[in-house]
Amino acid sequence: MSPSVTSAHEAVERRLAARALLANPILSGLHHPDQLALVRRHAPWLRQMYFSRTGYSLIIETGFARLSKAPLDADTAPRPALRTTGQPFTSRTYTCLALLCSALLAPAVGDQVLLSALVEQVRADAASADLRLSESTDEARHLVQALHLLIDWGALHETEGTVVAWGLRADEVLLDVNRPLLPHLLARTLRDIDTPATLLTPKLTSANQDEPRRALRRKLIENPLVRREDLSDAERDVLSRERTELTRVLDEDFGLVLEVRAEGALAYDPDDDVTDLTFPGRSTVAHAALLLTNALIDDLSPKAGQIVTLPVATEEASDDGFPKETPPTRPGALAPWSTVEANVELLIERYGPYFGEGYRTNASLLLNDTVRLLESMSLAEGTETGLLIHPAIARYRPEPQRLPTRAARRMGSTIDDNSSPLWFEEKP
Amino acid sequence: MAVASNGLDQPESSAPEQILVTGTRHDLFRYLTSPLAEEYRALLGLLAGPLLADYSPAEAAALLSERGHHLTEDQVYARCEALERWGNLVRGVRDTHAATIREFHRGRNRFHASKLGGRIYRDTESIMSASEGAREVARELLGATVERLDSILSRLDVLALADAGESVSALDVEALAGDVTVVFSNQRLFNESVSDFYAYLNQVLTRYDLVGSEYQQFKELLLTYIGLITADVTRHTPAIIDRLGQIDGRMNTLLTLLDTQARLIAHDGSAAEQQAGRTAEEWALLTAWYTGSAGRSGPDTLRAAADQALGQLLTNAKRMLAAAGTGLSRRDDLIKLAGWFDKSDMDTAHRLFAAAFGAYSSRHLLLGPDIALTVDGVSTSWWDAAPVDVPVSLRERGDRSARGRTSPVPDPGLAREAVLASARLEIEARRAASAELVAAGDLDGAHVSPAARDLVMDQLGNLMAIHQDLSSTLSFSDTDLGMVLTVVPDPNRVTVISASDGAVSIHGVSLHATPDQETDDARPREAALA
């Protein structure tokens, strides 16, 4: 084998390993043995690469790899943990998750633990933190969901019995604890952080001149879309000056393709797997979202440079001496809710047979889920007056053939109905 | 089970667990688990504490109130009665001359601790006041034991000499007895302190949360202290075994001498409880502790315990390294975080989760041109840029998989048959062509079918490829077709092969086709096989 073939092969492996970590920052050998093997093979390179490119720290052990990601910016779509049903966690589930993690770190917990004992420790911890934790089945459901996430992460493993059975019938479960992983579940220490707000506002470290580069790379690597107006001046500068280098880095290290347009930038994934949500994708909601935005683009026929002014909450616009804030503006097009609703109904009429059971009859559910998907992909934003769609959605706009509007369809059917008795027209 | 047959009529002792065992020494411990244990302990502290205390309930009540326990005389009396029933107290009678009936009653009711009651009280209190921490091992006792054993031996020498002549000096025997008692009580003390120490170590080492300075401390404790003990034991053991061996040889003398001491004999003729070291069995046990003649020796046990403790220390160190010493602080962090989650709305909770755990997946849009298009630049609006090619199945049906029924799986047998048949046809055609050539013999001027002509060209091509310079007669035999093609170089010859679609002229050679003998032989076999 020639050296060039080997190095090309190496590069492919490194990229696969880097991508695996992006999709699963807690990569467990239990669930992803092949990917972990790749990560371990290229450990030094990956550690160095992640640190220099993004500032992320990477811990690689025998049974797991842990990439500690930075907090997300406030202007990006939230990234909730998902329940087994695909629904996002609630605050309560997160509370249970944090309590479970702390209970697992309790002195009495060894390499194995009985779930009942673990839950007792959770209750003790909850009491010490002044939290109410009832013994209702609802509470058990939250605990089960949090346990599922820990099992997904490889922190726990069901040795005998299942967490589900515990939730339903309080059956005992013997759990294996991945103790080496436990201290790494939290990505950062909270010792010096007193309020949640401090945790959510990332520190501005302007001292490091590489910071805007890393920040921009992180944004592009983690998010489906980076709006130009959300970038800092330094980041915008990096984007315009070092685009070639950025394109190379994203492609070589992560297999992502950079696309920069007037309204922002995005790195899309041609291989479809470094993402937790797929759009465009197969589900009814993804399908409907694609069709809905297509229809909206047709209806609105937006132009380049089109700006929408977002309404400001009324109480803020009081005249108490402060200069009135200029209302935020966004590039994009605003579709009134009535238009959106009409289009969703039209979609059900036209594409209903392809849609999932629950959505065929429930237009408002389909509308809600569709808007939520578009919001989580940063492609649209629900406002008071309507749905604001971002220009990036135009990537998926349809070929010139378009859906006939309702009016056109009605016209068409009228003509059809009247077509056979033509002589009526001729009647004087 | 002796229940209620004992005539226990006190209401406080009517609970079933309180009367399970009665009339035995178990009763002596009863006061410790009673709800009134503190009062009982205070009372026993009075009566069993100082030497020969003997109080009436009234005196006891007064003394108790000085110590913060306010009990009436009647209450004290009731407690004393209970303790008497359990065997902890004994009613003492002192001859007093009473002036009143009341005084007479009081005078008759004086209590003091029983022998076992006092002992239990002292043991209990020493356990109650013992610290949770480590207890030092009385390792200095090992050296002392050697000295005492030496002294016993020298005294035996002296006494043996004296024995020969005059009577034994009572004083020397007493000193000997003292030495023996010291040896045995030292041994007991050493044993106790060692087992205390290891019990403490085990208790500490089973904890998972040793971190930082605490761990450092225990590590030193283990490495230095265990080392010391083991070294001391190892150093003194041979000396002790040696002395014990010498004493063993003169055991009879020793025991006889000790026996000459005044013994306490109870009224019923039985001997009172003796100090240790007065029987041969006790000496044998002591020797066995050092030599291991009765199972595992003490020093060995100590060494094994040290090994076990060190192993546990290693396990802890490993766990600590794995946890990077963050266990405790992370626990606090997580509990704090749980509180934050509890108070936040959904969106904040999602963001807190992402920020604290940093374990979210990357999210990306899918589909795009395979090669970045250069037509649309950075200043092009997305509204104007070329759209991405979305697969029709995805746009129309939300589906990327192939649609429709699965096509039938072709039967490979039929395909194989077809391939074989065509191969057979092909070879037959070639054989027919070769037969045609063989029939013609000299190919110059031969009129053959186009297939036969093509066959000649093929074969000639193969031949020329192998033999590039035609200098001598060559022949090429094709066993498959059963034909030998002979090429004779002849610069003046032109071989012309004509066919229905034209003629071929080959300059400089003459060509002959002859049947291949070997193939002709082989063919019938082949036919038979088929």
PDB file of N, CA and C in Angstrom, chain B residues 25 28 48 87-90 112-122 271-274:
ATOM      1  N   ARG B  25     -28.034 -14.737  82.039  1.00  0.00           N
ATOM      2  CA  ARG B  25     -27.138 -13.579  82.104  1.00  0.00           C
ATOM      3  C   ARG B  25     -27.493 -12.497  81.087  1.00  0.00           C
ATOM      4  N   LEU B  28     -28.634  -9.218  82.311  1.00  0.00           N
ATOM      5  CA  LEU B  28     -27.703  -8.205  82.799  1.00  0.00           C
ATOM      6  C   LEU B  28     -27.587  -7.022  81.825  1.00  0.00           C
ATOM      7  N   ALA B  48     -21.795   1.262  90.950  1.00  0.00           N
ATOM      8  CA  ALA B  48     -20.729   0.373  90.514  1.00  0.00           C
ATOM      9  C   ALA B  48     -19.427   1.124  90.305  1.00  0.00           C
ATOM     10  N   GLY B  87     -30.186  -8.625  87.852  1.00  0.00           N
ATOM     11  CA  GLY B  87     -28.917  -9.155  88.338  1.00  0.00           C
ATOM     12  C   GLY B  87     -27.788  -8.161  88.382  1.00  0.00           C
ATOM     13  N   ASN B  88     -28.070  -6.911  88.090  1.00  0.00           N
ATOM     14  CA  ASN B  88     -26.997  -5.929  88.093  1.00  0.00           C
ATOM     15  C   ASN B  88     -26.721  -5.416  89.512  1.00  0.00           C
ATOM     16  N   LEU B  89     -27.757  -5.385  90.321  1.00  0.00           N
ATOM     17  CA  LEU B  89     -27.597  -4.881  91.686  1.00  0.00           C
ATOM     18  C   LEU B  89     -27.920  -5.974  92.686  1.00  0.00           C
ATOM     19  N   VAL B  90     -27.352  -5.794  93.814  1.00  0.00           N
ATOM     20  CA  VAL B  90     -27.633  -6.723  94.901  1.00  0.00           C
ATOM     21  C   VAL B  90     -28.106  -5.886  96.081  1.00  0.00           C
ATOM     22  N   HIS B 112     -26.004  -2.323  96.151  1.00  0.00           N
ATOM     23  CA  HIS B 112     -24.680  -2.165  95.543  1.00  0.00           C
ATOM     24  C   HIS B 112     -24.587  -3.099  94.347  1.00  0.00           C
ATOM     25  N   ALA B 113     -23.562  -2.833  93.528  1.00  0.00           N
ATOM     26  CA  ALA B 113     -23.478  -3.564  92.266  1.00  0.00           C
ATOM     27  C   ALA B 113     -23.075  -5.003  92.510  1.00  0.00           C
ATOM     28  N   SER B 114     -23.624  -5.926  91.696  1.00  0.00           N
ATOM     29  CA  SER B 114     -23.187  -7.311  91.746  1.00  0.00           C
ATOM     30  C   SER B 114     -21.853  -7.419  91.001  1.00  0.00           C
ATOM     31  N   LYS B 115     -21.198  -8.556  91.130  1.00  0.00           N
ATOM     32  CA  LYS B 115     -19.892  -8.707  90.478  1.00  0.00           C
ATOM     33  C   LYS B 115     -20.010  -8.535  88.961  1.00  0.00           C
ATOM     34  N   LEU B 116     -20.932  -9.304  88.349  1.00  0.00           N
ATOM     35  CA  LEU B 116     -21.073  -9.229  86.893  1.00  0.00           C
ATOM     36  C   LEU B 116     -21.659  -7.886  86.480  1.00  0.00           C
ATOM     37  N   GLY B 117     -22.576  -7.384  87.301  1.00  0.00           N
ATOM     38  CA  GLY B 117     -23.191  -6.088  86.990  1.00  0.00           C
ATOM     39  C   GLY B 117     -22.135  -5.011  86.917  1.00  0.00           C
ATOM     40  N   GLY B 118     -21.184  -5.033  87.858  1.00  0.00           N
ATOM     41  CA  GLY B 118     -20.118  -4.035  87.872  1.00  0.00           C
ATOM     42  C   GLY B 118     -19.246  -4.175  86.634  1.00  0.00           C
ATOM     43  N   ARG B 119     -18.959  -5.436  86.261  1.00  0.00           N
ATOM     44  CA  ARG B 119     -18.077  -5.665  85.122  1.00  0.00           C
ATOM     45  C   ARG B 119     -18.733  -5.180  83.824  1.00  0.00           C
ATOM     46  N   ILE B 120     -19.990  -5.498  83.686  1.00  0.00           N
ATOM     47  CA  ILE B 120     -20.701  -5.056  82.485  1.00  0.00           C
ATOM     48  C   ILE B 120     -20.728  -3.540  82.440  1.00  0.00           C
ATOM     49  N   TYR B 121     -20.955  -2.942  83.626  1.00  0.00           N
ATOM     50  CA  TYR B 121     -21.009  -1.495  83.651  1.00  0.00           C
ATOM     51  C   TYR B 121     -19.674  -0.908  83.181  1.00  0.00           C
ATOM     52  N   ARG B 122     -18.562  -1.436  83.702  1.00  0.00           N
ATOM     53  CA  ARG B 122     -17.245  -0.890  83.343  1.00  0.00           C
ATOM     54  C   ARG B 122     -16.950  -1.081  81.852  1.00  0.00           C
ATOM     55  N   ALA B 271     -13.380 -23.382  93.229  1.00  0.00           N
ATOM     56  CA  ALA B 271     -12.308 -22.389  93.202  1.00  0.00           C
ATOM     57  C   ALA B 271     -12.825 -21.094  92.587  1.00  0.00           C
ATOM     58  N   ALA B 272     -12.313 -20.006  93.085  1.00  0.00           N
ATOM     59  CA  ALA B 272     -12.718 -18.715  92.522  1.00  0.00           C
ATOM     60  C   ALA B 272     -12.062 -18.516  91.158  1.00  0.00           C
ATOM     61  N   GLU B 273     -12.534 -17.505  90.433  1.00  0.00           N
ATOM     62  CA  GLU B 273     -11.964 -17.224  89.112  1.00  0.00           C
ATOM     63  C   GLU B 273     -10.492 -16.872  89.282  1.00  0.00           C
ATOM     64  N   GLN B 274      -9.661 -17.536  88.436  1.00  0.00           N
ATOM     65  CA  GLN B 274      -8.219 -17.364  88.598  1.00  0.00           C
ATOM     66  C   GLN B 274      -7.666 -16.321  87.631  1.00  0.00           C
TER      67      GLN B 274
END
